[in-house]
Amino acid sequence: MDRKTVIIIGSGLGGLTTGVVLAKNGYRVTVLEQNPVPGGCLQCFTRRGVKFETGMHFVGSADEGQILNRMMRYLEIADRVELSRLDPRRYNVVCLGGQRFEFASGPEAFIERMADYFPSQRDNLSRYCRLVDRISAASSLHTLKYGQTDDALTAEYQLRSVNDVIESLTPDPLLRKVLVGDLPLYAAVRDKTPFSVHAFVRDFYGRSAFRFVGGSDSLVRALTDVMRRHGGEIRTRARVTRILCDTTHATGVELDSGERLVADYVISATHPMRTMEMLGDTHLIRPAYRRRIRAIPQTVGGFSVYLHFKPDTVPYMNHNFFGYETDTPWGCEQYDEHTWPKGYLYMHVCDQEGQAFARAGVILTYMRCEELAAWAGTTPGHRGDAYDDFVRRRAERLIQALDRQFPGIAGSIAHYYVSSPLTYRDYTGTQDGSLYGIARDISLGSAGRVTHRTRIPNLFLTGQNVNSHGMLGVIVGTMLTCGELLTPKYIYEQILEANK
């Protein structure tokens, strides 16, 4: 039987997982990546013998039987990557107003630890955790119970903001802030971000939390190996410039080399705006749809400082640290020259299980792409002295902010490296260097969402913009996309079979 041919544009997590699912189901899969190495935000880089993470810093729900573990078994990578558990007593630590609050793994432990800080709020904390659990359970792809969804509950909390719901659950003003202390994980904006996004993130990381041992590029290697074992192919330095179409369908792609590749299906794992650019002026996509894609807001850009520590000077920190220079996590994307940075996320890189000292870490904060407008037309390594001076000054301010919470750490840094929203833009293709792609906004309703389907019947989308960002969000989006070719029921059955 002639196997159908699928071309996937982009080799981030969405592209690779889509490639694995379709290749193991008999499709002839080719993944095309414009960069020299695959991986997107899963990429790592090495300087002076030290490895640094660029995007996928930690994952959740990977314990035996939990949802990510089950998805990894289906993707045939559960035994191919090594994970290191973050401290279950405090996988996340939030610092507000000089006080530190520890987030424990598991709903019961989370309630107990938070009740130590807020003893009068124990019942409200329980209500909060039950609601998070109900919203997560309402998605059949998060519970792997085919057809058992609660669309009404999902719809309600897609249209209510994070702060609105949390304010309805507790009257304590400090607890309200603490509960959103990890909002940089999804770049929440007050009165805009749906509570459902918060609930999925809390449920995912709150059940268990892990780092990749040796870097998240181990995930790239594992997925690539599985895809190739099933007959799939990945080509790097293969930039797609056009998605080719006839009068009704996509017929393939054209590369910047001029080479044309024919396909029965084309799946774009790139940002929807990049997909529209590759489609050119084809009449198959309505102008109104193009305008809507262009108008959807993006999450704020990211600025990272990668820290190379002096040997045996910084004890390995087995949790993540969210530090705030103000008394609230909200509004960190609204800053000026004098108030930046308002907050940041600080993490270490896990080189090996049980290490005593950290060799590398990263500080991640918000940066709006508009600050870099003067260098918008430049490429990595060719931005000039003024850009280098700008990012150096910002990096040193961020390190100073970290040193206020970890006195002396600045003196333990041997070297540091910087990436700005322009770096994210150029390496991942995300619009304006956005941290998580499209911003979910309750005021936009369905107009602010992008589905995996397009008006071209054999062109689909995958990746973080389709369902949600993060490892589980992207994999769930992959299952939605692949369900168009395989049927959702068949994928459910395969996942369950892989986990027997």
Short mmCIF file of C-alpha atoms in Angstrom, two decimals:
data_model
loop_
_atom_site.label_atom_id
_atom_site.label_comp_id
_atom_site.label_asym_id
_atom_site.label_seq_id
_atom_site.Cartn_x
_atom_site.Cartn_y
_atom_site.Cartn_z
CA MET A 1 0.00 0.00 0.00
CA ASP A 2 1.31 3.45 -0.90
CA ARG A 3 2.13 5.34 2.30
CA LYS A 4 0.95 8.93 2.58
CA THR A 5 3.69 11.56 2.70
CA VAL A 6 3.79 14.20 5.44
CA ILE A 7 6.07 17.24 5.57
CA ILE A 8 6.43 18.92 8.96
CA ILE A 9 7.87 22.43 9.06
CA GLY A 10 9.89 23.03 12.22
CA SER A 11 11.61 20.65 14.64
CA GLY A 12 10.59 22.02 18.02
CA LEU A 13 8.70 19.80 20.44
CA GLY A 14 5.49 20.06 18.38
CA GLY A 15 7.17 19.12 15.13
CA LEU A 16 9.14 16.22 16.60
CA THR A 17 6.26 14.68 18.56
CA THR A 18 3.94 15.00 15.56
CA GLY A 19 6.62 13.31 13.47
CA VAL A 20 6.92 10.44 15.94
CA VAL A 21 3.17 9.78 16.14
CA LEU A 22 2.68 9.81 12.37
CA ALA A 23 5.85 7.86 11.56
CA LYS A 24 4.94 5.08 13.99
CA ASN A 25 1.55 4.91 12.26
CA GLY A 26 2.99 4.31 8.82
CA TYR A 27 3.22 7.79 7.32
CA ARG A 28 6.31 8.83 5.39
CA VAL A 29 7.45 11.76 7.53
CA THR A 30 10.04 14.42 6.75
CA VAL A 31 10.72 17.14 9.32
CA LEU A 32 12.37 20.29 7.93
CA GLU A 33 14.42 22.56 10.20
CA GLN A 34 16.02 25.83 9.10
CA ASN A 35 18.72 25.80 11.81
CA PRO A 36 21.86 23.63 11.89
CA VAL A 37 20.48 21.57 14.77
CA PRO A 38 16.91 20.49 15.58
CA GLY A 39 15.00 21.21 18.76
CA GLY A 40 13.60 24.73 18.85
CA CYS A 41 13.29 25.71 22.52
CA LEU A 42 14.62 22.27 23.47
CA GLN A 43 18.04 23.28 22.20
CA CYS A 44 20.97 23.60 24.58
CA PHE A 45 24.30 25.29 23.96
CA THR A 46 27.75 24.75 25.43
CA ARG A 47 30.33 27.41 26.31
CA ARG A 48 33.71 26.67 27.90
CA GLY A 49 32.61 23.09 28.47
CA VAL A 50 29.41 24.03 30.35
CA LYS A 51 25.92 23.28 29.00
CA PHE A 52 23.01 25.70 29.25
CA GLU A 53 19.25 25.23 28.76
CA THR A 54 17.45 27.68 26.46
CA GLY A 55 13.76 26.91 26.96
CA MET A 56 12.54 23.64 28.44
CA HIS A 57 13.90 24.15 31.96
CA PHE A 58 11.69 21.73 33.88
CA VAL A 59 8.62 19.53 33.45
CA GLY A 60 5.82 18.15 35.61
CA SER A 61 3.51 15.15 36.06
CA ALA A 62 6.24 12.69 35.07
CA ASP A 63 5.84 10.24 37.95
CA GLU A 64 4.75 6.70 37.13
CA GLY A 65 1.12 6.76 35.97
CA GLN A 66 0.92 10.55 35.69
CA ILE A 67 -0.09 12.14 32.41
CA LEU A 68 3.33 13.19 31.06
CA ASN A 69 4.82 9.81 31.96
CA ARG A 70 2.01 8.10 30.03
CA MET A 71 2.50 10.35 27.02
CA MET A 72 6.25 9.71 27.07
CA ARG A 73 5.61 5.97 27.08
CA TYR A 74 3.37 6.36 24.06
CA LEU A 75 6.09 8.37 22.32
CA GLU A 76 8.57 5.60 23.24
CA ILE A 77 10.94 7.96 25.07
CA ALA A 78 10.18 7.30 28.76
CA ASP A 79 13.28 5.13 29.08
CA ARG A 80 15.42 7.29 26.80
CA VAL A 81 15.61 10.46 28.92
CA GLU A 82 16.79 10.82 32.50
CA LEU A 83 14.84 13.07 34.86
CA SER A 84 15.91 14.49 38.22
CA ARG A 85 13.16 15.19 40.74
CA LEU A 86 12.88 18.68 42.19
CA ASP A 87 12.49 18.89 45.96
CA PRO A 88 8.90 17.72 46.68
CA ARG A 89 8.82 19.95 49.77
CA ARG A 90 9.56 23.06 47.72
CA TYR A 91 9.82 22.57 43.97
CA ASN A 92 9.03 26.28 43.56
CA VAL A 93 9.90 29.09 45.96
CA VAL A 94 8.22 32.49 45.58
CA CYS A 95 9.76 35.56 47.22
CA LEU A 96 7.39 38.48 47.81
CA GLY A 97 8.16 41.45 50.01
CA GLY A 98 11.21 39.69 51.41
CA GLN A 99 9.22 36.63 52.55
CA ARG A 100 9.68 33.23 50.90
CA PHE A 101 6.80 30.86 50.23
CA GLU A 102 7.42 27.20 49.35
CA PHE A 103 5.24 25.25 46.92
CA ALA A 104 5.09 21.54 47.79
CA SER A 105 4.32 18.75 45.31
CA GLY A 106 0.90 17.10 45.54
CA PRO A 107 -2.40 18.80 46.44
CA GLU A 108 -2.42 17.64 50.06
CA ALA A 109 1.19 18.69 50.74
CA PHE A 110 0.59 21.97 48.90
CA ILE A 111 -2.39 22.78 51.14
CA GLU A 112 -0.50 21.83 54.31
CA ARG A 113 2.51 23.99 53.44
CA MET A 114 0.43 26.98 52.38
CA ALA A 115 -1.68 26.64 55.52
CA ASP A 116 1.51 27.11 57.55
CA TYR A 117 1.71 30.61 56.07
CA PHE A 118 -2.05 31.23 55.96
CA PRO A 119 -3.67 29.16 58.75
CA SER A 120 -7.05 30.86 58.43
CA GLN A 121 -7.22 30.01 54.71
CA ARG A 122 -7.01 26.21 54.85
CA ASP A 123 -10.60 25.71 53.64
CA ASN A 124 -10.12 28.20 50.82
CA LEU A 125 -6.89 26.51 49.80
CA SER A 126 -8.79 23.25 49.60
CA ARG A 127 -11.46 24.89 47.45
CA TYR A 128 -8.74 26.24 45.18
CA CYS A 129 -7.08 22.83 44.74
CA ARG A 130 -10.42 21.11 44.09
CA LEU A 131 -11.22 23.64 41.38
CA VAL A 132 -7.81 23.18 39.74
CA ASP A 133 -8.37 19.43 39.78
CA ARG A 134 -11.89 19.73 38.31
CA ILE A 135 -10.72 21.94 35.44
CA SER A 136 -7.83 19.64 34.59
CA ALA A 137 -10.09 16.58 34.80
CA ALA A 138 -12.55 18.25 32.42
CA SER A 139 -10.11 17.69 29.55
CA SER A 140 -10.19 14.13 28.24
CA LEU A 141 -6.69 14.52 26.79
CA HIS A 142 -5.34 15.39 30.24
CA THR A 143 -7.07 12.43 31.87
CA LEU A 144 -6.99 9.97 28.92
CA LYS A 145 -10.68 9.20 29.38
CA TYR A 146 -11.94 9.33 25.82
CA GLY A 147 -15.14 11.30 25.35
CA GLN A 148 -15.43 12.24 29.04
CA THR A 149 -15.22 16.00 28.92
CA ASP A 150 -16.98 18.82 30.71
CA ASP A 151 -17.22 21.46 28.02
CA ALA A 152 -19.34 23.81 30.12
CA LEU A 153 -16.77 23.89 32.93
CA THR A 154 -13.93 24.36 30.46
CA ALA A 155 -15.74 27.18 28.69
CA GLU A 156 -16.53 28.98 31.96
CA TYR A 157 -12.93 29.14 33.08
CA GLN A 158 -11.66 30.05 29.64
CA LEU A 159 -13.73 33.21 29.98
CA ARG A 160 -12.85 34.14 33.58
CA SER A 161 -9.50 35.69 34.38
CA VAL A 162 -6.95 34.24 36.78
CA ASN A 163 -7.27 37.13 39.21
CA ASP A 164 -11.08 37.15 39.07
CA VAL A 165 -11.33 33.49 40.08
CA ILE A 166 -8.63 33.64 42.75
CA GLU A 167 -10.19 36.74 44.28
CA SER A 168 -13.45 34.81 44.52
CA LEU A 169 -11.71 31.96 46.35
CA THR A 170 -9.88 33.83 49.10
CA PRO A 171 -10.17 37.26 50.72
CA ASP A 172 -6.52 37.23 51.82
CA PRO A 173 -4.63 39.77 49.63
CA LEU A 174 -1.22 38.19 50.18
CA LEU A 175 -2.41 34.65 49.47
CA ARG A 176 -3.95 35.88 46.22
CA LYS A 177 -0.50 37.08 45.15
CA VAL A 178 1.32 33.97 46.34
CA LEU A 179 -0.99 31.67 44.38
CA VAL A 180 0.08 33.40 41.17
CA GLY A 181 3.72 33.66 42.22
CA ASP A 182 4.82 31.37 39.40
CA LEU A 183 2.95 33.27 36.68
CA PRO A 184 6.14 33.78 34.59
CA LEU A 185 5.60 30.12 33.61
CA TYR A 186 2.71 31.29 31.44
CA ALA A 187 3.22 35.09 31.28
CA ALA A 188 -0.17 35.86 32.81
CA VAL A 189 -1.64 39.34 32.46
CA ARG A 190 -4.16 40.67 34.96
CA ASP A 191 -7.79 40.69 33.74
CA LYS A 192 -6.79 38.90 30.51
CA THR A 193 -5.28 35.45 31.08
CA PRO A 194 -7.93 32.73 31.52
CA PHE A 195 -7.99 30.85 34.80
CA SER A 196 -8.00 27.60 32.81
CA VAL A 197 -4.40 28.33 31.74
CA HIS A 198 -3.41 28.81 35.37
CA ALA A 199 -5.21 25.61 36.39
CA PHE A 200 -3.50 23.43 33.79
CA VAL A 201 -0.07 24.82 34.68
CA ARG A 202 -0.67 24.38 38.42
CA ASP A 203 -1.95 20.84 37.99
CA PHE A 204 0.90 19.85 35.64
CA TYR A 205 3.78 21.05 37.81
CA GLY A 206 2.00 20.61 41.12
CA ARG A 207 1.74 16.82 40.90
CA SER A 208 5.49 16.30 40.47
CA ALA A 209 8.35 18.35 39.04
CA PHE A 210 11.61 17.31 37.34
CA ARG A 211 14.61 18.61 35.43
CA PHE A 212 16.25 16.89 32.49
CA VAL A 213 19.60 15.41 33.51
CA GLY A 214 22.20 16.64 31.05
CA GLY A 215 19.86 19.08 29.32
CA SER A 216 16.58 18.99 27.41
CA ASP A 217 18.40 18.26 24.16
CA SER A 218 18.33 14.64 25.38
CA LEU A 219 14.63 14.84 24.53
CA VAL A 220 15.49 15.96 21.00
CA ARG A 221 17.84 13.02 20.55
CA ALA A 222 15.26 10.58 21.93
CA LEU A 223 12.41 11.81 19.71
CA THR A 224 14.66 11.96 16.64
CA ASP A 225 15.87 8.41 17.22
CA VAL A 226 12.32 7.08 17.62
CA MET A 227 11.10 8.88 14.52
CA ARG A 228 13.99 7.59 12.42
CA ARG A 229 13.48 4.07 13.74
CA HIS A 230 9.94 4.25 12.35
CA GLY A 231 11.20 5.47 8.98
CA GLY A 232 10.93 9.23 9.49
CA GLU A 233 13.56 11.72 8.32
CA ILE A 234 14.79 15.04 9.67
CA ARG A 235 16.62 17.57 7.53
CA THR A 236 18.44 20.54 9.03
CA ARG A 237 19.53 23.71 7.21
CA ALA A 238 16.34 23.28 5.20
CA ARG A 239 14.40 26.54 5.42
CA VAL A 240 10.93 26.46 3.92
CA THR A 241 10.15 29.64 2.01
CA ARG A 242 6.80 28.64 0.48
CA ILE A 243 3.96 26.24 1.11
CA LEU A 244 2.87 25.23 -2.38
CA CYS A 245 -0.83 24.98 -3.21
CA ASP A 246 -3.01 24.16 -6.17
CA THR A 247 -6.61 25.33 -6.48
CA THR A 248 -7.84 23.33 -3.48
CA HIS A 249 -4.99 21.77 -1.48
CA ALA A 250 -1.42 22.15 -0.29
CA THR A 251 0.86 20.16 -2.58
CA GLY A 252 4.21 20.49 -0.84
CA VAL A 253 6.87 23.04 0.05
CA GLU A 254 9.71 24.95 -1.54
CA LEU A 255 13.06 25.42 0.25
CA ASP A 256 15.33 28.44 0.10
CA SER A 257 17.63 26.34 -2.12
CA GLY A 258 14.86 26.17 -4.72
CA GLU A 259 14.19 22.48 -4.06
CA ARG A 260 10.53 21.45 -4.09
CA LEU A 261 9.15 18.61 -2.01
CA VAL A 262 5.77 17.02 -2.70
CA ALA A 263 3.48 15.92 0.14
CA ASP A 264 0.00 14.57 0.77
CA TYR A 265 -0.13 16.56 4.02
CA VAL A 266 1.76 19.62 5.26
CA ILE A 267 1.93 20.37 8.98
CA SER A 268 3.42 23.64 10.20
CA ALA A 269 4.98 23.63 13.66
CA THR A 270 6.02 27.25 13.25
CA HIS A 271 4.29 30.35 14.57
CA PRO A 272 0.99 30.97 12.68
CA MET A 273 2.34 34.28 11.36
CA ARG A 274 5.29 32.46 9.81
CA THR A 275 2.84 29.97 8.28
CA MET A 276 0.84 32.80 6.71
CA GLU A 277 4.06 34.24 5.24
CA MET A 278 4.94 30.86 3.71
CA LEU A 279 1.48 30.61 2.15
CA GLY A 280 2.04 33.82 0.20
CA ASP A 281 -1.02 35.20 -1.55
CA THR A 282 -2.89 31.95 -2.09
CA HIS A 283 -6.64 32.50 -2.36
CA LEU A 284 -7.25 29.45 -0.15
CA ILE A 285 -6.69 31.56 2.98
CA ARG A 286 -9.17 34.37 3.41
CA PRO A 287 -7.89 37.90 4.07
CA ALA A 288 -10.05 38.05 7.22
CA TYR A 289 -8.25 35.01 8.64
CA ARG A 290 -4.86 36.54 7.89
CA ARG A 291 -5.89 39.77 9.62
CA ARG A 292 -7.10 37.86 12.65
CA ILE A 293 -3.81 35.97 12.93
CA ARG A 294 -1.85 39.23 12.69
CA ALA A 295 -4.06 40.87 15.31
CA ILE A 296 -3.77 38.19 18.01
CA PRO A 297 -1.60 39.49 20.87
CA GLN A 298 1.61 37.69 21.81
CA THR A 299 2.98 36.92 25.24
CA VAL A 300 5.80 39.20 26.33
CA GLY A 301 9.35 38.56 25.17
CA GLY A 302 12.05 36.94 27.28
CA PHE A 303 15.52 38.07 28.36
CA SER A 304 17.84 35.38 29.73
CA VAL A 305 21.21 35.55 31.46
CA TYR A 306 23.05 32.23 31.45
CA LEU A 307 25.39 31.93 34.42
CA HIS A 308 28.63 29.92 34.42
CA PHE A 309 29.62 29.53 38.07
CA LYS A 310 33.13 29.23 39.45
CA PRO A 311 33.87 25.61 40.47
CA ASP A 312 32.40 24.43 43.80
CA THR A 313 31.08 27.86 44.84
CA VAL A 314 27.29 27.65 44.35
CA PRO A 315 25.41 24.76 46.00
CA TYR A 316 23.03 23.06 43.59
CA MET A 317 19.53 24.46 44.11
CA ASN A 318 16.96 21.70 43.68
CA HIS A 319 14.04 24.08 43.23
CA ASN A 320 13.07 27.10 41.14
CA PHE A 321 13.12 30.61 42.57
CA PHE A 322 10.67 33.38 41.61
CA GLY A 323 11.96 36.71 42.90
CA TYR A 324 10.03 39.97 42.82
CA GLU A 325 11.38 43.47 43.27
CA THR A 326 7.85 44.73 43.95
CA ASP A 327 5.12 43.44 46.27
CA THR A 328 3.16 41.65 43.53
CA PRO A 329 3.78 39.21 40.68
CA TRP A 330 1.30 41.11 38.51
CA GLY A 331 2.43 43.74 36.03
CA CYS A 332 6.06 42.72 35.58
CA GLU A 333 5.62 43.26 31.85
CA GLN A 334 4.80 46.92 32.56
CA TYR A 335 8.11 48.56 33.37
CA ASP A 336 10.29 51.49 32.41
CA GLU A 337 14.02 52.13 32.33
CA HIS A 338 14.11 52.62 36.09
CA THR A 339 11.81 49.81 37.29
CA TRP A 340 13.14 46.91 35.16
CA PRO A 341 13.35 44.09 36.18
CA LYS A 342 10.30 43.79 38.39
CA GLY A 343 10.61 40.03 38.71
CA TYR A 344 12.54 37.03 37.47
CA LEU A 345 12.77 33.24 37.48
CA TYR A 346 16.09 31.70 38.60
CA MET A 347 17.01 28.03 38.02
CA HIS A 348 20.03 25.73 37.95
CA VAL A 349 20.99 23.22 35.25
CA CYS A 350 21.14 19.57 36.31
CA ASP A 351 24.35 18.00 34.99
CA GLN A 352 24.01 14.76 36.94
CA GLU A 353 21.79 13.26 39.61
CA GLY A 354 22.89 14.10 43.15
CA GLN A 355 25.36 16.86 42.28
CA ALA A 356 26.54 19.01 45.19
CA PHE A 357 27.36 22.19 43.27
CA ALA A 358 25.85 23.91 40.23
CA ARG A 359 27.99 24.61 37.21
CA ALA A 360 25.32 26.60 35.38
CA GLY A 361 22.11 28.50 35.98
CA VAL A 362 19.79 30.90 34.23
CA ILE A 363 17.89 34.06 35.18
CA LEU A 364 14.85 34.68 33.01
CA THR A 365 12.81 37.88 32.99
CA TYR A 366 10.46 39.80 30.74
CA MET A 367 11.59 42.16 28.01
CA ARG A 368 9.36 43.85 25.44
CA CYS A 369 10.62 43.53 21.89
CA GLU A 370 9.96 47.23 21.28
CA GLU A 371 13.02 48.03 23.40
CA LEU A 372 15.12 46.39 20.70
CA ALA A 373 13.54 48.15 17.73
CA ALA A 374 16.88 49.71 16.73
CA TRP A 375 18.26 46.21 16.01
CA ALA A 376 15.12 44.63 14.56
CA GLY A 377 16.73 43.97 11.17
CA THR A 378 19.90 42.37 12.53
CA THR A 379 20.95 38.74 12.93
CA PRO A 380 22.76 36.92 15.77
CA GLY A 381 26.41 37.91 16.04
CA HIS A 382 25.91 40.97 13.82
CA ARG A 383 23.95 43.37 16.01
CA GLY A 384 26.80 45.78 16.76
CA ASP A 385 28.47 47.36 19.78
CA ALA A 386 25.42 49.37 20.88
CA TYR A 387 23.36 46.18 21.20
CA ASP A 388 26.15 44.42 23.08
CA ASP A 389 26.35 47.34 25.49
CA PHE A 390 22.56 47.36 25.99
CA VAL A 391 22.29 43.67 26.83
CA ARG A 392 25.42 43.82 29.02
CA ARG A 393 23.97 46.63 31.14
CA ARG A 394 20.65 44.82 31.45
CA ALA A 395 22.36 41.54 32.33
CA GLU A 396 24.35 43.18 35.10
CA ARG A 397 21.20 44.77 36.54
CA LEU A 398 19.52 41.38 36.57
CA ILE A 399 22.53 39.81 38.28
CA GLN A 400 22.45 42.59 40.88
CA ALA A 401 18.77 41.83 41.55
CA LEU A 402 19.66 38.16 42.06
CA ASP A 403 22.53 39.09 44.37
CA ARG A 404 20.13 40.95 46.64
CA GLN A 405 18.32 37.65 47.27
CA PHE A 406 21.43 35.44 47.20
CA PRO A 407 24.16 37.65 48.67
CA GLY A 408 27.57 37.04 47.17
CA ILE A 409 26.39 35.07 44.17
CA ALA A 410 27.61 37.75 41.76
CA GLY A 411 31.14 37.01 42.91
CA SER A 412 30.66 33.32 42.11
CA ILE A 413 29.99 33.95 38.42
CA ALA A 414 32.92 33.15 36.16
CA HIS A 415 31.18 34.06 32.89
CA TYR A 416 27.71 34.92 31.67
CA TYR A 417 25.93 34.90 28.30
CA VAL A 418 22.79 36.69 27.19
CA SER A 419 19.79 36.11 24.94
CA SER A 420 17.17 38.74 24.17
CA PRO A 421 13.76 38.60 22.47
CA LEU A 422 15.63 38.99 19.17
CA THR A 423 17.56 35.80 19.93
CA TYR A 424 14.33 33.90 20.58
CA ARG A 425 12.82 35.40 17.41
CA ASP A 426 15.74 34.39 15.19
CA TYR A 427 16.22 30.87 16.54
CA THR A 428 12.59 29.81 17.07
CA GLY A 429 10.61 32.00 14.66
CA THR A 430 8.25 33.16 17.38
CA GLN A 431 6.71 36.59 16.82
CA ASP A 432 8.62 39.43 18.55
CA GLY A 433 10.61 36.95 20.63
CA SER A 434 7.47 36.02 22.53
CA LEU A 435 8.10 33.63 25.43
CA TYR A 436 5.06 31.42 24.82
CA GLY A 437 3.66 32.53 21.49
CA ILE A 438 0.04 33.58 21.29
CA ALA A 439 -1.38 35.17 24.45
CA ARG A 440 -4.66 33.71 25.71
CA ASP A 441 -7.04 36.62 26.35
CA ILE A 442 -10.55 36.26 27.75
CA SER A 443 -11.68 39.44 26.00
CA LEU A 444 -11.03 37.91 22.56
CA GLY A 445 -12.89 34.64 23.06
CA SER A 446 -12.57 32.26 20.11
CA ALA A 447 -11.07 35.05 17.97
CA GLY A 448 -7.94 34.85 20.13
CA ARG A 449 -7.39 31.14 19.59
CA VAL A 450 -5.80 29.25 16.72
CA THR A 451 -7.02 25.75 15.96
CA HIS A 452 -4.96 22.96 14.42
CA ARG A 453 -7.19 23.06 11.32
CA THR A 454 -6.92 25.56 8.48
CA ARG A 455 -9.23 26.23 5.54
CA ILE A 456 -6.81 24.22 3.40
CA PRO A 457 -8.02 20.65 4.03
CA ASN A 458 -4.58 19.00 4.14
CA LEU A 459 -2.66 21.78 5.91
CA PHE A 460 -2.58 21.60 9.71
CA LEU A 461 -0.86 23.44 12.54
CA THR A 462 0.89 22.06 15.61
CA GLY A 463 3.10 23.43 18.40
CA GLN A 464 2.58 25.72 21.37
CA ASN A 465 0.22 28.12 19.60
CA VAL A 466 -2.38 25.45 18.87
CA ASN A 467 -3.27 24.23 22.36
CA SER A 468 -0.85 25.56 24.95
CA HIS A 469 2.85 25.94 25.61
CA GLY A 470 5.01 23.73 27.81
CA MET A 471 5.74 20.07 27.31
CA LEU A 472 2.29 18.71 28.09
CA GLY A 473 0.45 21.56 26.36
CA VAL A 474 2.41 20.98 23.16
CA ILE A 475 1.98 17.19 23.28
CA VAL A 476 -1.77 17.57 23.77
CA GLY A 477 -1.76 19.85 20.71
CA THR A 478 0.14 17.16 18.83
CA MET A 479 -2.57 14.62 19.62
CA LEU A 480 -5.24 17.02 18.34
CA THR A 481 -3.34 17.53 15.08
CA CYS A 482 -2.55 13.85 14.56
CA GLY A 483 -6.16 13.02 15.36
CA GLU A 484 -7.10 14.60 12.02
CA LEU A 485 -5.15 11.88 10.21
CA LEU A 486 -5.60 8.96 12.62
CA THR A 487 -8.85 9.81 14.51
CA PRO A 488 -8.75 10.83 18.19
CA LYS A 489 -10.23 7.52 19.34
CA TYR A 490 -7.45 5.55 17.68
CA ILE A 491 -4.78 7.70 19.37
CA TYR A 492 -6.45 7.24 22.77
CA GLU A 493 -6.44 3.49 22.26
CA GLN A 494 -2.77 3.54 21.30
CA ILE A 495 -1.83 5.58 24.38
CA LEU A 496 -3.70 3.22 26.66
CA GLU A 497 -2.12 0.18 24.98
CA ALA A 498 1.37 1.67 25.39
CA ASN A 499 0.75 2.07 29.13
CA LYS A 500 -0.47 -1.45 29.92
#
